[in-house]
Amino acid sequence: MKRLIFMASAAVALSSASANGQSTCDAAAFSEADADGNGWVDQSEFAAFVMPNCGLDFGEANTLFAVSDKDMNGVLDAAEFWRAIQKLFV
């Protein structure tokens, strides 16, 4: 059920994203994924978030993280996280 709610929320976010490419739904999802609240989503936090919510396996989650970490600093900022989630729906 949680996965369906997340998928519906993400679809709404994609269809109603603001001019800067982010939405309230995105901010909530990022905050949920950022388990330690440090403002970044590391690889383990990302996998823990997308595996149950998006139906990815561990390898898929890690691949998506790697291609989304554009500055290759080992963590995703909010913009990188948002682009990663968008890749699941485009």
XYZ file of N, CA and C in Angstrom:
270
model
N 0.822 -1.191 0.000
C 0.000 0.000 0.000
C 0.870 1.261 0.000
N 1.932 1.263 0.857
C 2.821 2.415 0.922
C 3.445 2.693 -0.447
N 3.809 1.609 -1.160
C 4.399 1.763 -2.490
C 3.416 2.431 -3.445
N 2.152 2.035 -3.402
C 1.150 2.628 -4.283
C 0.951 4.102 -3.967
N 0.950 4.441 -2.677
C 0.799 5.845 -2.294
C 1.993 6.646 -2.783
N 3.199 6.106 -2.623
C 4.388 6.804 -3.093
C 4.346 6.982 -4.607
N 4.007 5.926 -5.340
C 3.975 6.000 -6.806
C 2.952 7.049 -7.247
N 1.798 7.081 -6.608
C 0.780 8.082 -6.956
C 1.277 9.478 -6.627
N 1.900 9.646 -5.473
C 2.433 10.952 -5.087
C 3.515 11.405 -6.053
N 4.375 10.490 -6.456
C 5.447 10.839 -7.386
C 4.870 11.217 -8.745
N 3.843 10.518 -9.182
C 3.216 10.861 -10.455
C 2.599 12.251 -10.396
N 1.953 12.569 -9.277
C 1.391 13.909 -9.107
C 2.502 14.940 -9.101
N 3.594 14.638 -8.427
C 4.721 15.570 -8.373
C 5.280 15.824 -9.761
N 5.368 14.783 -10.565
C 5.883 14.956 -11.920
C 4.952 15.818 -12.755
N 3.655 15.656 -12.558
C 2.710 16.415 -13.367
C 2.498 17.835 -12.863
N 2.869 18.091 -11.593
C 2.625 19.420 -11.054
C 3.887 20.070 -10.501
N 5.042 19.681 -11.026
C 6.301 20.250 -10.549
C 6.322 21.747 -10.811
N 6.905 22.455 -9.885
C 6.983 23.906 -10.030
C 8.065 24.290 -11.021
N 8.211 25.573 -11.272
C 9.164 26.070 -12.259
C 10.589 25.660 -11.948
N 10.939 25.494 -10.695
C 12.307 25.109 -10.360
C 12.507 23.599 -10.391
N 11.509 22.852 -10.810
C 11.644 21.415 -10.983
C 11.395 20.599 -9.732
N 10.933 21.236 -8.661
C 10.664 20.498 -7.446
C 9.267 20.819 -6.942
N 8.785 20.005 -6.036
C 7.446 20.190 -5.507
C 7.431 19.844 -4.022
N 6.300 20.075 -3.397
C 6.148 19.725 -1.990
C 6.291 18.222 -1.795
N 5.744 17.440 -2.710
C 5.850 15.987 -2.639
C 7.317 15.575 -2.679
N 8.083 16.210 -3.551
C 9.497 15.900 -3.671
C 10.223 16.183 -2.361
N 9.936 17.307 -1.746
C 10.580 17.664 -0.484
C 10.249 16.638 0.595
N 9.014 16.179 0.637
C 8.616 15.173 1.618
C 9.328 13.854 1.359
N 9.419 13.449 0.106
C 10.101 12.203 -0.238
C 11.581 12.298 0.102
N 12.211 13.426 -0.204
C 13.630 13.608 0.116
C 13.841 13.537 1.619
N 12.993 14.193 2.384
C 13.112 14.165 3.849
C 12.951 12.755 4.389
N 12.039 11.987 3.806
C 11.848 10.603 4.239
C 13.077 9.761 3.894
N 13.641 9.975 2.707
C 14.817 9.210 2.293
C 16.048 9.576 3.109
N 16.160 10.837 3.495
C 17.304 11.324 4.279
C 17.127 10.913 5.735
N 17.325 9.639 5.999
C 17.014 9.061 7.307
C 17.763 9.724 8.459
N 19.003 10.151 8.235
C 19.763 10.767 9.325
C 19.598 12.276 9.391
N 18.847 12.850 8.431
C 18.526 14.271 8.458
C 19.692 15.212 8.219
N 20.742 14.733 7.543
C 21.915 15.580 7.319
C 21.840 16.422 6.051
N 20.737 16.309 5.300
C 20.584 17.099 4.084
C 21.102 16.423 2.823
N 21.557 15.200 2.957
C 22.054 14.411 1.827
C 21.464 13.010 1.922
N 21.313 12.344 0.788
C 20.883 10.952 0.786
C 22.070 10.120 0.312
N 22.592 9.285 1.211
C 23.722 8.437 0.815
C 23.185 7.169 0.149
N 24.101 6.331 -0.301
C 23.702 5.162 -1.089
C 22.827 4.203 -0.281
N 23.147 3.993 0.982
C 22.338 3.067 1.783
C 20.950 3.650 2.070
N 20.869 4.954 2.317
C 19.563 5.598 2.529
C 18.732 5.528 1.248
N 19.386 5.756 0.111
C 18.683 5.718 -1.166
C 18.109 4.327 -1.416
N 18.950 3.306 -1.227
C 18.483 1.931 -1.436
C 17.345 1.594 -0.479
N 17.481 2.004 0.775
C 16.432 1.722 1.762
C 15.121 2.410 1.404
N 15.200 3.531 0.708
C 13.990 4.253 0.308
C 13.386 3.685 -0.976
N 14.195 3.507 -2.015
C 13.615 3.114 -3.312
C 13.274 1.635 -3.419
N 13.949 0.774 -2.660
C 13.638 -0.651 -2.778
C 12.190 -0.947 -2.379
N 11.732 -0.533 -1.210
C 10.326 -0.831 -0.864
C 9.316 0.088 -1.550
N 9.692 1.342 -1.809
C 8.734 2.301 -2.357
C 8.600 2.224 -3.870
N 9.650 1.793 -4.545
C 9.638 1.805 -6.011
C 9.811 0.410 -6.610
N 9.976 -0.591 -5.781
C 10.070 -1.959 -6.271
C 11.389 -2.314 -6.935
N 12.455 -1.579 -6.608
C 13.756 -1.888 -7.185
C 14.470 -2.922 -6.321
N 15.328 -3.734 -6.968
C 16.175 -4.607 -6.173
C 17.459 -3.842 -5.827
N 18.318 -4.462 -5.030
C 19.514 -3.781 -4.531
C 20.416 -3.307 -5.673
N 20.619 -4.146 -6.665
C 21.467 -3.776 -7.803
C 20.898 -2.611 -8.598
N 19.588 -2.634 -8.828
C 18.937 -1.542 -9.549
C 19.028 -0.232 -8.767
N 18.833 -0.322 -7.461
C 18.912 0.872 -6.616
C 20.319 1.461 -6.670
N 21.325 0.617 -6.583
C 22.708 1.102 -6.618
C 23.084 1.680 -7.974
N 22.600 1.076 -9.044
C 22.858 1.609 -10.382
C 22.203 2.967 -10.550
N 20.948 3.093 -10.122
C 20.245 4.369 -10.217
C 20.957 5.433 -9.389
N 21.426 5.070 -8.207
C 22.171 6.009 -7.371
C 23.430 6.476 -8.104
N 24.186 5.537 -8.657
C 25.456 5.869 -9.318
C 25.263 6.809 -10.500
N 24.247 6.573 -11.313
C 24.034 7.446 -12.470
C 23.410 8.779 -12.085
N 22.826 8.847 -10.893
C 22.187 10.083 -10.438
C 23.133 10.985 -9.652
N 24.219 10.432 -9.141
C 25.199 11.199 -8.369
C 26.122 11.928 -9.343
N 25.605 13.014 -9.917
C 26.294 13.717 -11.005
C 27.652 14.283 -10.589
N 27.763 14.785 -9.359
C 29.048 15.348 -8.930
C 29.964 14.305 -8.299
N 29.493 13.060 -8.255
C 30.254 11.911 -7.776
C 30.876 12.127 -6.399
N 30.083 12.715 -5.504
C 30.563 12.922 -4.142
C 30.055 11.862 -3.168
N 29.343 10.854 -3.694
C 28.885 9.750 -2.868
C 27.572 9.976 -2.152
N 26.946 11.127 -2.374
C 25.635 11.431 -1.790
C 24.796 12.160 -2.830
N 23.486 12.120 -2.639
C 22.579 12.854 -3.518
C 22.050 14.070 -2.783
N 22.128 15.226 -3.441
C 21.435 16.396 -2.909
C 19.988 16.310 -3.388
N 19.172 17.274 -3.015
C 17.745 17.217 -3.353
C 17.517 17.175 -4.865
N 18.280 17.948 -5.628
C 18.098 17.971 -7.088
C 18.486 16.631 -7.710
N 19.582 16.052 -7.263
C 20.001 14.744 -7.788
C 18.980 13.672 -7.411
N 18.473 13.741 -6.190
C 17.462 12.786 -5.745
C 16.215 12.892 -6.615
N 15.760 14.109 -6.868
C 14.566 14.341 -7.687
C 14.757 13.787 -9.092
N 15.928 14.025 -9.682
C 16.188 13.484 -11.027
C 16.197 11.954 -11.013
N 16.719 11.365 -9.947
C 16.719 9.902 -9.836
C 15.291 9.365 -9.812
N 14.435 9.980 -9.012
C 13.041 9.533 -8.921
C 12.338 9.732 -10.259
N 12.615 10.848 -10.937
C 12.008 11.093 -12.254
C 12.385 9.991 -13.241
N 13.599 9.489 -13.176
C 14.042 8.430 -14.103
C 13.177 7.188 -13.989
N 12.576 6.995 -12.843
C 11.705 5.822 -12.658
C 10.382 5.968 -13.388
N 9.997 7.192 -13.733
C 8.677 7.441 -14.305
C 8.722 7.954 -15.738
N 9.901 8.119 -16.267
C 10.006 8.665 -17.625
C 10.447 7.588 -18.579
